[in-house]
Structure formats: C-alpha cells, structure tokens
mmCIF file of C-alpha atoms and ligand atoms in Angstrom:
data_model
loop_
_atom_site.group_PDB
_atom_site.id
_atom_site.type_symbol
_atom_site.label_atom_id
_atom_site.label_comp_id
_atom_site.label_asym_id
_atom_site.label_seq_id
_atom_site.Cartn_x
_atom_site.Cartn_y
_atom_site.Cartn_z
ATOM 1 C CA MET T 273 -139.150 -101.663 314.543
ATOM 2 C CA SER T 274 -137.432 -98.697 316.109
ATOM 3 C CA GLU T 275 -134.174 -99.463 317.845
ATOM 4 C CA PHE T 276 -134.282 -101.045 321.254
ATOM 5 C CA THR T 277 -131.637 -101.928 323.763
ATOM 6 C CA ILE T 278 -131.457 -104.704 326.320
ATOM 7 C CA ARG T 279 -129.957 -104.060 329.735
ATOM 8 C CA PRO T 280 -130.130 -105.480 333.261
ATOM 9 C CA ALA T 281 -133.140 -104.196 335.158
ATOM 10 C CA THR T 282 -132.715 -101.668 337.940
ATOM 11 C CA ALA T 283 -134.984 -100.776 340.840
ATOM 12 C CA ASN T 284 -136.566 -98.064 338.666
ATOM 13 C CA ASP T 285 -137.886 -100.727 336.294
ATOM 14 C CA ALA T 286 -140.128 -102.372 338.892
ATOM 15 C CA GLU T 287 -143.147 -100.299 337.862
ATOM 16 C CA PRO T 288 -143.015 -100.877 334.051
ATOM 17 C CA ILE T 289 -142.249 -104.569 334.668
ATOM 18 C CA ARG T 290 -145.305 -104.758 336.906
ATOM 19 C CA ALA T 291 -147.504 -102.954 334.374
ATOM 20 C CA ILE T 292 -146.480 -105.244 331.486
ATOM 21 C CA TYR T 293 -147.044 -108.346 333.639
ATOM 22 C CA ASN T 294 -150.334 -107.279 335.148
ATOM 23 C CA TYR T 295 -151.876 -106.983 331.701
ATOM 24 C CA TYR T 296 -151.335 -110.734 331.315
ATOM 25 C CA VAL T 297 -152.638 -111.469 334.807
ATOM 26 C CA THR T 298 -155.987 -110.223 333.590
ATOM 27 C CA HIS T 299 -155.736 -111.949 330.198
ATOM 28 C CA SER T 300 -153.625 -115.103 330.577
ATOM 29 C CA THR T 301 -150.930 -116.710 332.820
ATOM 30 C CA TYR T 302 -151.497 -118.791 335.908
ATOM 31 C CA GLN T 303 -151.067 -115.805 338.162
ATOM 32 C CA ILE T 304 -154.445 -114.638 339.391
ATOM 33 C CA VAL T 305 -153.597 -111.793 341.759
ATOM 34 C CA LEU T 306 -152.155 -108.551 340.392
ATOM 35 C CA LYS T 307 -148.616 -107.807 341.562
ATOM 36 C CA THR T 308 -148.224 -104.816 343.860
ATOM 37 C CA ALA T 309 -145.420 -102.288 343.496
ATOM 38 C CA GLU T 310 -143.860 -103.560 346.751
ATOM 39 C CA GLU T 311 -143.855 -107.184 345.552
ATOM 40 C CA ARG T 312 -142.193 -106.276 342.274
ATOM 41 C CA ALA T 313 -139.563 -104.124 343.986
ATOM 42 C CA ALA T 314 -138.728 -106.940 346.442
ATOM 43 C CA TRP T 315 -138.556 -109.482 343.603
ATOM 44 C CA LEU T 316 -136.057 -107.263 341.768
ATOM 45 C CA ARG T 317 -133.931 -106.809 344.896
ATOM 46 C CA ASP T 318 -133.663 -110.595 345.306
ATOM 47 C CA ARG T 319 -131.870 -111.152 341.987
ATOM 48 C CA SER T 320 -128.389 -112.576 341.467
ATOM 49 C CA GLU T 321 -126.025 -113.040 338.537
ATOM 50 C CA ARG T 322 -127.516 -116.500 337.983
ATOM 51 C CA HIS T 323 -131.052 -115.174 338.124
ATOM 52 C CA PRO T 324 -131.059 -111.841 336.285
ATOM 53 C CA VAL T 325 -133.933 -109.674 335.141
ATOM 54 C CA THR T 326 -133.416 -107.771 331.915
ATOM 55 C CA VAL T 327 -135.496 -105.156 330.133
ATOM 56 C CA ALA T 328 -135.877 -104.045 326.523
ATOM 57 C CA GLU T 329 -136.058 -100.298 326.266
ATOM 58 C CA SER T 330 -137.103 -98.109 323.351
ATOM 59 C CA ASP T 331 -137.309 -94.305 323.355
ATOM 60 C CA GLY T 332 -136.669 -94.311 327.081
ATOM 61 C CA GLY T 333 -139.541 -96.668 327.887
ATOM 62 C CA VAL T 334 -139.500 -100.315 328.982
ATOM 63 C CA ILE T 335 -141.515 -102.421 326.503
ATOM 64 C CA GLY T 336 -140.489 -105.921 327.523
ATOM 65 C CA TRP T 337 -138.680 -107.884 330.187
ATOM 66 C CA ALA T 338 -137.194 -111.296 330.798
ATOM 67 C CA ALA T 339 -136.015 -113.197 333.849
ATOM 68 C CA LEU T 340 -134.300 -116.370 334.944
ATOM 69 C CA SER T 341 -135.720 -117.737 338.173
ATOM 70 C CA PRO T 342 -134.668 -120.718 340.300
ATOM 71 C CA TRP T 343 -136.259 -123.896 338.961
ATOM 72 C CA LYS T 344 -136.505 -125.526 342.389
ATOM 73 C CA SER T 345 -135.167 -124.509 345.775
ATOM 74 C CA ARG T 346 -133.246 -127.744 346.524
ATOM 75 C CA CYS T 347 -129.536 -127.157 345.886
ATOM 76 C CA GLY T 348 -129.183 -130.061 343.453
ATOM 77 C CA TYR T 349 -131.196 -127.955 341.006
ATOM 78 C CA ALA T 350 -128.893 -124.931 341.305
ATOM 79 C CA ARG T 351 -127.794 -125.063 337.664
ATOM 80 C CA ALA T 352 -131.319 -125.189 336.244
ATOM 81 C CA ALA T 353 -133.399 -122.036 335.854
ATOM 82 C CA GLU T 354 -136.808 -121.153 334.486
ATOM 83 C CA ALA T 355 -137.114 -118.436 331.849
ATOM 84 C CA SER T 356 -139.895 -115.868 331.596
ATOM 85 C CA VAL T 357 -140.386 -113.338 328.801
ATOM 86 C CA TYR T 358 -143.140 -110.742 328.686
ATOM 87 C CA ILE T 359 -143.524 -108.153 325.940
ATOM 88 C CA HIS T 360 -145.884 -105.196 326.224
ATOM 89 C CA HIS T 361 -149.055 -106.272 324.472
ATOM 90 C CA GLN T 362 -148.822 -103.427 321.933
ATOM 91 C CA HIS T 363 -145.310 -104.439 320.846
ATOM 92 C CA HIS T 364 -145.681 -108.082 319.868
ATOM 93 C CA ARG T 365 -144.100 -109.623 316.744
ATOM 94 C CA ARG T 366 -141.324 -107.047 316.442
ATOM 95 C CA GLY T 367 -138.445 -109.271 317.485
ATOM 96 C CA LEU T 368 -138.313 -108.209 321.140
ATOM 97 C CA GLY T 369 -139.154 -111.595 322.634
ATOM 98 C CA ARG T 370 -136.542 -113.312 320.497
ATOM 99 C CA ALA T 371 -133.870 -110.752 321.399
ATOM 100 C CA LEU T 372 -134.636 -110.926 325.126
ATOM 101 C CA LEU T 373 -134.637 -114.715 325.230
ATOM 102 C CA LEU T 374 -131.413 -114.975 323.187
ATOM 103 C CA ASP T 375 -129.786 -112.503 325.548
ATOM 104 C CA LEU T 376 -131.043 -114.493 328.547
ATOM 105 C CA ILE T 377 -129.529 -117.695 327.109
ATOM 106 C CA GLU T 378 -126.136 -115.978 326.794
ATOM 107 C CA ARG T 379 -126.390 -114.691 330.371
ATOM 108 C CA ALA T 380 -127.300 -118.194 331.566
ATOM 109 C CA LYS T 381 -124.221 -119.678 329.849
ATOM 110 C CA ALA T 382 -121.973 -116.980 331.308
ATOM 111 C CA ALA T 383 -123.370 -117.646 334.789
ATOM 112 C CA GLY T 384 -122.625 -121.373 334.553
ATOM 113 C CA LEU T 385 -126.183 -122.620 334.250
ATOM 114 C CA HIS T 386 -126.630 -125.993 332.590
ATOM 115 C CA THR T 387 -130.250 -125.929 331.468
ATOM 116 C CA ILE T 388 -133.116 -123.516 331.000
ATOM 117 C CA ILE T 389 -136.702 -124.626 331.500
ATOM 118 C CA GLY T 390 -139.440 -122.903 329.563
ATOM 119 C CA GLY T 391 -143.116 -123.400 329.751
ATOM 120 C CA ALA T 392 -146.501 -121.940 329.230
ATOM 121 C CA SER T 393 -150.136 -122.697 329.413
ATOM 122 C CA ALA T 394 -150.627 -125.085 326.509
ATOM 123 C CA ASP T 395 -152.851 -122.544 324.756
ATOM 124 C CA GLN T 396 -150.131 -119.865 324.914
ATOM 125 C CA HIS T 397 -148.975 -120.618 321.406
ATOM 126 C CA ALA T 398 -146.801 -117.509 321.134
ATOM 127 C CA SER T 399 -144.697 -118.325 324.207
ATOM 128 C CA LEU T 400 -144.200 -121.928 323.172
ATOM 129 C CA ALA T 401 -143.465 -120.977 319.538
ATOM 130 C CA LEU T 402 -140.833 -118.495 320.683
ATOM 131 C CA GLN T 403 -139.111 -121.082 322.878
ATOM 132 C CA ILE T 404 -139.180 -123.722 320.141
ATOM 133 C CA ALA T 405 -137.852 -121.206 317.590
ATOM 134 C CA LEU T 406 -134.799 -120.752 319.836
ATOM 135 C CA GLY T 407 -134.081 -124.455 320.217
ATOM 136 C CA PHE T 408 -136.094 -125.423 323.287
ATOM 137 C CA GLU T 409 -137.597 -128.896 323.019
ATOM 138 C CA VAL T 410 -141.027 -129.784 324.326
ATOM 139 C CA VAL T 411 -140.653 -132.094 327.330
ATOM 140 C CA GLY T 412 -144.291 -132.744 328.047
ATOM 141 C CA THR T 413 -147.642 -131.425 329.128
ATOM 142 C CA PHE T 414 -149.183 -131.609 332.575
ATOM 143 C CA ARG T 415 -152.901 -131.883 332.075
ATOM 144 C CA GLU T 416 -155.342 -129.748 334.047
ATOM 145 C CA SER T 417 -152.639 -128.612 336.445
ATOM 146 C CA GLY T 418 -153.855 -125.023 336.648
ATOM 147 C CA ARG T 419 -157.216 -123.351 336.965
ATOM 148 C CA LYS T 420 -158.172 -119.862 335.888
ATOM 149 C CA PHE T 421 -161.203 -118.130 334.404
ATOM 150 C CA ASP T 422 -163.302 -121.105 335.543
ATOM 151 C CA ARG T 423 -161.548 -123.699 333.460
ATOM 152 C CA TRP T 424 -158.715 -126.188 333.785
ATOM 153 C CA LEU T 425 -155.445 -125.374 332.048
ATOM 154 C CA ASP T 426 -152.777 -127.692 330.716
ATOM 155 C CA VAL T 427 -149.162 -126.533 331.040
ATOM 156 C CA THR T 428 -146.509 -127.491 328.528
ATOM 157 C CA TYR T 429 -142.853 -127.493 329.554
ATOM 158 C CA THR T 430 -139.856 -127.021 327.273
ATOM 159 C CA GLN T 431 -136.134 -127.307 327.911
ATOM 160 C CA LEU T 432 -132.876 -126.067 326.461
ATOM 161 C CA VAL T 433 -129.700 -127.859 327.566
ATOM 162 C CA LEU T 434 -126.832 -125.404 327.266
ATOM 163 C CA PRO T 435 -123.648 -126.405 325.446
HETATM 164 C C1 COA W 171 -144.477 -114.836 323.744
HETATM 165 C C2 COA W 171 -143.984 -113.415 323.563
HETATM 166 C C3 COA W 171 -142.911 -113.113 324.616
HETATM 167 C C4 COA W 171 -143.370 -113.293 322.159
HETATM 168 O O1 COA W 171 -142.736 -112.028 322.042
HETATM 169 P P1 COA W 171 -142.650 -111.250 320.640
HETATM 170 O O2 COA W 171 -141.744 -110.085 320.818
HETATM 171 O O3 COA W 171 -144.015 -110.961 320.146
HETATM 172 O O4 COA W 171 -141.977 -112.367 319.699
HETATM 173 P P2 COA W 171 -140.952 -112.130 318.491
HETATM 174 O O5 COA W 171 -141.464 -111.069 317.588
HETATM 175 O O6 COA W 171 -139.580 -111.932 319.014
HETATM 176 O O7 COA W 171 -141.060 -113.550 317.759
HETATM 177 C C5 COA W 171 -139.979 -114.493 317.738
HETATM 178 C C6 COA W 171 -140.507 -115.829 317.247
HETATM 179 O O8 COA W 171 -141.418 -116.378 318.199
HETATM 180 C C7 COA W 171 -142.489 -117.045 317.519
HETATM 181 N N1 COA W 171 -143.758 -116.323 317.784
HETATM 182 C C8 COA W 171 -143.913 -115.174 318.503
HETATM 183 N N2 COA W 171 -145.220 -114.855 318.601
HETATM 184 C C9 COA W 171 -145.904 -115.796 317.917
HETATM 185 C C10 COA W 171 -147.292 -116.011 317.660
HETATM 186 N N3 COA W 171 -148.244 -115.164 318.115
HETATM 187 N N4 COA W 171 -147.646 -117.098 316.930
HETATM 188 C C11 COA W 171 -146.714 -117.960 316.470
HETATM 189 N N5 COA W 171 -145.374 -117.792 316.672
HETATM 190 C C12 COA W 171 -144.982 -116.736 317.399
HETATM 191 C C13 COA W 171 -142.127 -116.995 316.047
HETATM 192 O O9 COA W 171 -141.325 -118.122 315.772
HETATM 193 C C14 COA W 171 -141.295 -115.728 315.969
HETATM 194 O O10 COA W 171 -140.410 -115.706 314.874
HETATM 195 P P3 COA W 171 -140.882 -115.012 313.487
HETATM 196 O O11 COA W 171 -141.391 -113.644 313.847
HETATM 197 O O12 COA W 171 -139.645 -114.996 312.678
HETATM 198 O O13 COA W 171 -141.985 -115.888 312.963
HETATM 199 C C15 COA W 171 -145.160 -112.393 323.664
HETATM 200 O O14 COA W 171 -146.205 -112.846 322.808
HETATM 201 C C16 COA W 171 -145.713 -112.271 325.059
HETATM 202 O O15 COA W 171 -145.223 -111.482 325.854
HETATM 203 N N6 COA W 171 -146.747 -113.031 325.355
HETATM 204 C C17 COA W 171 -147.358 -113.039 326.662
HETATM 205 C C18 COA W 171 -146.632 -113.962 327.563
HETATM 206 C C19 COA W 171 -147.594 -114.780 328.364
HETATM 207 O O16 COA W 171 -148.780 -114.574 328.392
HETATM 208 N N7 COA W 171 -147.059 -115.736 329.054
HETATM 209 C C20 COA W 171 -147.889 -116.586 329.831
HETATM 210 C C21 COA W 171 -147.195 -117.879 330.055
HETATM 211 S S1 COA W 171 -148.257 -119.020 330.885
#
C-alpha cells in the first residue's frame, strides 16, 4: 500500500475517528448509537499517556485509529488496558491494523502497563485474527452478552501479558 504514518491523535482527528467508527456502528460492534462530534472530541481530550489514541495517516487523511482505554475503573486494574483498532472499511488487509496494534503494544510497554485486553464480537473474525496474529491468547467467550440487530451476540476476549 502507499506509505502511511502513525502518530498520536490530536483534537483535529476527532471527526475522521468518528466517521471511521460510525461506519461500524451501523454494520457491527456493540455500540448502537452513533457518536456525535462533541462526544468524540471529549473522549479525545480525556486521554493520558497510559491511554493514548493514535491514528494512521496516508496522503494527509486519517484511515485508521487505535486506542488503549481503562479496563476497569477500580485502581487495582490500573495497569490493564483494553485495545481498540478500527480501520476505514475501504482500507482493510493492507497492514494498517497490524501496524497500529504493534505500535499500541509498544506504547503500552513504555507507559508501564502490564497487560492488554482485546476482544470482539465472536463473529468479528478479522479483529480476533489480528489480535491472535500479534500474540494475544483467547481467554474465553461470554455467551449472549450483547444484543444488536435483533439477535444475541457472544463476545470473545483475548489477552496479551507484556514482558
Ligand atoms: C480488524 C481490523 C482492525 C483489521 O485491520 P486490517 O488493517 O484490515 O488488518 P491487517 O491488514 O493489518 O492484517 C493483519 C493480520 O490480521 C489478520 N486479519 C486481518 N483481517 C482479517 C480477516 N478479514 N480475516 C482473517 N484474518 C484477518 C491476519 O492475520 C492479518 O495478517 P496477514 O494479512 O498477514 O494474513 C479491521 O478489519 C477493522 O477495522 N475491522 C472492524 C473492527 C470492528 O468491527 N470491531 C468490532 C469489535 S466488536
């Protein structure tokens, strides 16, 4: 593919991040309500070194993003984070997801995190395959824990313990 670069997201990236994500709101993911511009901007403002958002940019446009989010709010979980990776639907299978997740793993190590949790609806084979390709191990599947498009969804969790 053409060259792309990965960099930390800035406030200006809220809109392309929202657009990439909202495509999946209508096609997959547990999220049911489309994100507004205000919600995405506030979410970006709330970030810290431990919980970064990054974007992949090509020809001046954002075509993918990744984030580490707190796994749970209780402080004992402070060194665990959940990873998300979303690639623009017209740019799949060009190495962007791999590059963003590898970069996120390095950022997690540098920030002192101990483990990264991954996960996806059990029918999201691409997300799970990407995580497994980068060393995440499947921990288990919660059955019928989500509901969307009038059907129950299983969610499979994966985990990478950082060296
Ligand atoms: C999952 C996702 C991030 C993958 O990004 P991508 O840029 O297309 O992936 P890459 O090209 O970097 O692929 C890296 C590896 O992941 C795996 N992979 C990615 N997509 C795959 C697919 N459709 N089927 C099987 N394996 C896949 C492969 O191991 C691949 O390595 P390979 O190309 O050498 O075979 C992308 O499909 C996406 O954004 N999906 C939507 C996310 C989503 O709906 N999440 C909802 C969670 S509930």
